[in-house]
CSV table of C-alpha atoms in Angstrom, one decimal:
chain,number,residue,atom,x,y,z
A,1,UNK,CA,-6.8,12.5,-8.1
A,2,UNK,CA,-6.9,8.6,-8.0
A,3,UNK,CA,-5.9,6.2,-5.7
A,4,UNK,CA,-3.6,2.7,-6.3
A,5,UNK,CA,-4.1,-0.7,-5.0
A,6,UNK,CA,-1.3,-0.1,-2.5
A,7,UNK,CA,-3.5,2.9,-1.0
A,8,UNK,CA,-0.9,5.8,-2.1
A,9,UNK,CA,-2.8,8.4,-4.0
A,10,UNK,CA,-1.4,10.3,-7.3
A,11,UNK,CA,-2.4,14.2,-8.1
A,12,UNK,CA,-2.3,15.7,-11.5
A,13,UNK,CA,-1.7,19.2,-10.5
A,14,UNK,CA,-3.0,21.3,-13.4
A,15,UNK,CA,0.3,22.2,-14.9
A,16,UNK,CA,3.0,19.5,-15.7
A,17,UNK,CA,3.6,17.5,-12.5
A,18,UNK,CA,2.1,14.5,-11.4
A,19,UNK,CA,2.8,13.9,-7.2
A,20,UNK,CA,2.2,10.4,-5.6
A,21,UNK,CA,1.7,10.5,-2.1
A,22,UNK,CA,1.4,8.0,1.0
A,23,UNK,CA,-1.6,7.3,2.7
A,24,UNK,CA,0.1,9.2,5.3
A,25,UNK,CA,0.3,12.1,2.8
A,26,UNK,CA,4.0,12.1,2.7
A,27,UNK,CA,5.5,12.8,-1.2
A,28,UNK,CA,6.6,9.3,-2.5
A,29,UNK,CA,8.0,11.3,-5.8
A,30,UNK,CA,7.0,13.9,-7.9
A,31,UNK,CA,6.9,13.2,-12.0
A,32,UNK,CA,6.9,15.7,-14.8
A,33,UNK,CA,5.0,15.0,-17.4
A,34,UNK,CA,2.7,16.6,-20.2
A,35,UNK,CA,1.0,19.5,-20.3
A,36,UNK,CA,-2.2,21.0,-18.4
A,37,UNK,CA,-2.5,18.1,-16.6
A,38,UNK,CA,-6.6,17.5,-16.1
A,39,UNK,CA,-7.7,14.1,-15.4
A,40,UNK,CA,-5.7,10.7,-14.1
A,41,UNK,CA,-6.7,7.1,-13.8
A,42,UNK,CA,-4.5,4.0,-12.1
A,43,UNK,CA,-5.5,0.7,-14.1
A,44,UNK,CA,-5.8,-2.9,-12.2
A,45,UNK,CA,-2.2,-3.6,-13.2
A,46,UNK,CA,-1.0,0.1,-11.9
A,47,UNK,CA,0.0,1.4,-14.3
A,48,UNK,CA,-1.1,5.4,-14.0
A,49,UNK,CA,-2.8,7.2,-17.1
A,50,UNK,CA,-3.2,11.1,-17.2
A,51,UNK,CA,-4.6,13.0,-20.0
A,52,UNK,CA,-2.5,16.3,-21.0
A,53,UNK,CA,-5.3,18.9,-22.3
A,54,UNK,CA,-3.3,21.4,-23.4
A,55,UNK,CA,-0.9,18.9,-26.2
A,56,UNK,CA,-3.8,16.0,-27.1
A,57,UNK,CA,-1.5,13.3,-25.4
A,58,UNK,CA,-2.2,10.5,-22.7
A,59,UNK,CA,0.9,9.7,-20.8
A,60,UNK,CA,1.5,6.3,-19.3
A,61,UNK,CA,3.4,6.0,-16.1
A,62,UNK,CA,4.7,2.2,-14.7
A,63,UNK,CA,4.1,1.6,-11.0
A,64,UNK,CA,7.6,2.1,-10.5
A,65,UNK,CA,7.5,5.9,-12.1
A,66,UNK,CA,8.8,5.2,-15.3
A,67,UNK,CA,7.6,7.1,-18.3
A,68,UNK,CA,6.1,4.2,-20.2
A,69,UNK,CA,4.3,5.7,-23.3
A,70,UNK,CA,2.7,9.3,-24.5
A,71,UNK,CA,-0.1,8.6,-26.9
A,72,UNK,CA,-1.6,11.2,-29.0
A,73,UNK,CA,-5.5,11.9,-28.9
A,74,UNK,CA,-7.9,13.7,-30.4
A,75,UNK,CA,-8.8,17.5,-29.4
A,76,UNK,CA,-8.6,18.2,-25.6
A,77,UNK,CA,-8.5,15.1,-23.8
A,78,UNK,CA,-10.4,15.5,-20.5
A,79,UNK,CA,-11.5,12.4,-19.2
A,80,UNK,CA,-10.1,8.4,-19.3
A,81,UNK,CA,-12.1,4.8,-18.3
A,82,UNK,CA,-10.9,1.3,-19.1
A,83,UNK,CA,-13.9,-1.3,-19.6
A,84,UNK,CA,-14.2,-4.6,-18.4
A,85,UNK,CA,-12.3,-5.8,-21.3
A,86,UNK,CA,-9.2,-3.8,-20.4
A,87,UNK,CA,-9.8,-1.2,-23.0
A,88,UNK,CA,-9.0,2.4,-22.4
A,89,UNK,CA,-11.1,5.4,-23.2
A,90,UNK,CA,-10.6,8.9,-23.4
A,91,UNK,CA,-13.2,11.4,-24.0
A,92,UNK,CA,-12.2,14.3,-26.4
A,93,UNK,CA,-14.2,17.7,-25.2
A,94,UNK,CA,-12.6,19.7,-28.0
A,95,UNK,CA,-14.3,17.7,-30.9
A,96,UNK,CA,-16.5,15.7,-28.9
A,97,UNK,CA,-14.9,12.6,-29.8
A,98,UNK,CA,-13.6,9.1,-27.9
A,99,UNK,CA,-10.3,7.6,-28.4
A,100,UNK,CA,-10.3,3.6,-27.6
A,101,UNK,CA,-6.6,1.9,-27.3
A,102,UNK,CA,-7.6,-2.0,-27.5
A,103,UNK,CA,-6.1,-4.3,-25.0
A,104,UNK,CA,-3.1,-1.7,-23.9
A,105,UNK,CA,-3.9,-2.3,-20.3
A,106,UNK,CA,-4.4,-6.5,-20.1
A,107,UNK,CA,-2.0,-8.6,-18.5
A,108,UNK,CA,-0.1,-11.4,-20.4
A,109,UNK,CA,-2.3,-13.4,-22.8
């Protein structure tokens, strides 16, 4: 579960669906996406980032709920952070290994 900027919260449920709901907990829209949905992250930009365990991917979705990017991983992604330099990490459990995507979440330079 993580929460945006405009105080809705978004859900990966464990299977395939990613929910966004109000801070009134009414369903804004419900997304499918991935597989074995485990962990999900909104970035300073909101864009929202959930790791798919079960297929090795990260999906990207755009504030608006567009499907922006899938982006494959190493073994079993569990677990994403983005630094203070706008880099994204995602922690591998299934080989103990971390993904870095360099400058994927910064703004315009």
């Amino acid at each position: 579960m993580a929460g945006d900027a405009s105080g809705n919260v978004w859900i990966a449920d464990g299977t395939n669906t990613v929910t966004e709901l109000r801070p009134n907990s009414s369903v804004i829209h419900t997304y499918t996406v991935g597989v074995n949905l485990v962990y999900i992250l909104v970035d300073a930009k909101g864009s929202v980032w959930v790791s798919n365990l079960a297929d090795n991917t990260v999906d990207v979705i755009s504030p608006s709920g567009r499907s922006m990017a899938t982006y494959g991983v190493a073994m079993t992604p569990t677990e994403i952070a983005i630094d203070s330099k706008n880099d994204t990490w995602i922690v591998n459990e299934g080989d103990s290994t971390v993904t870095e995507f360099v400058g994927l979440t910064r703004g315009p330079q």
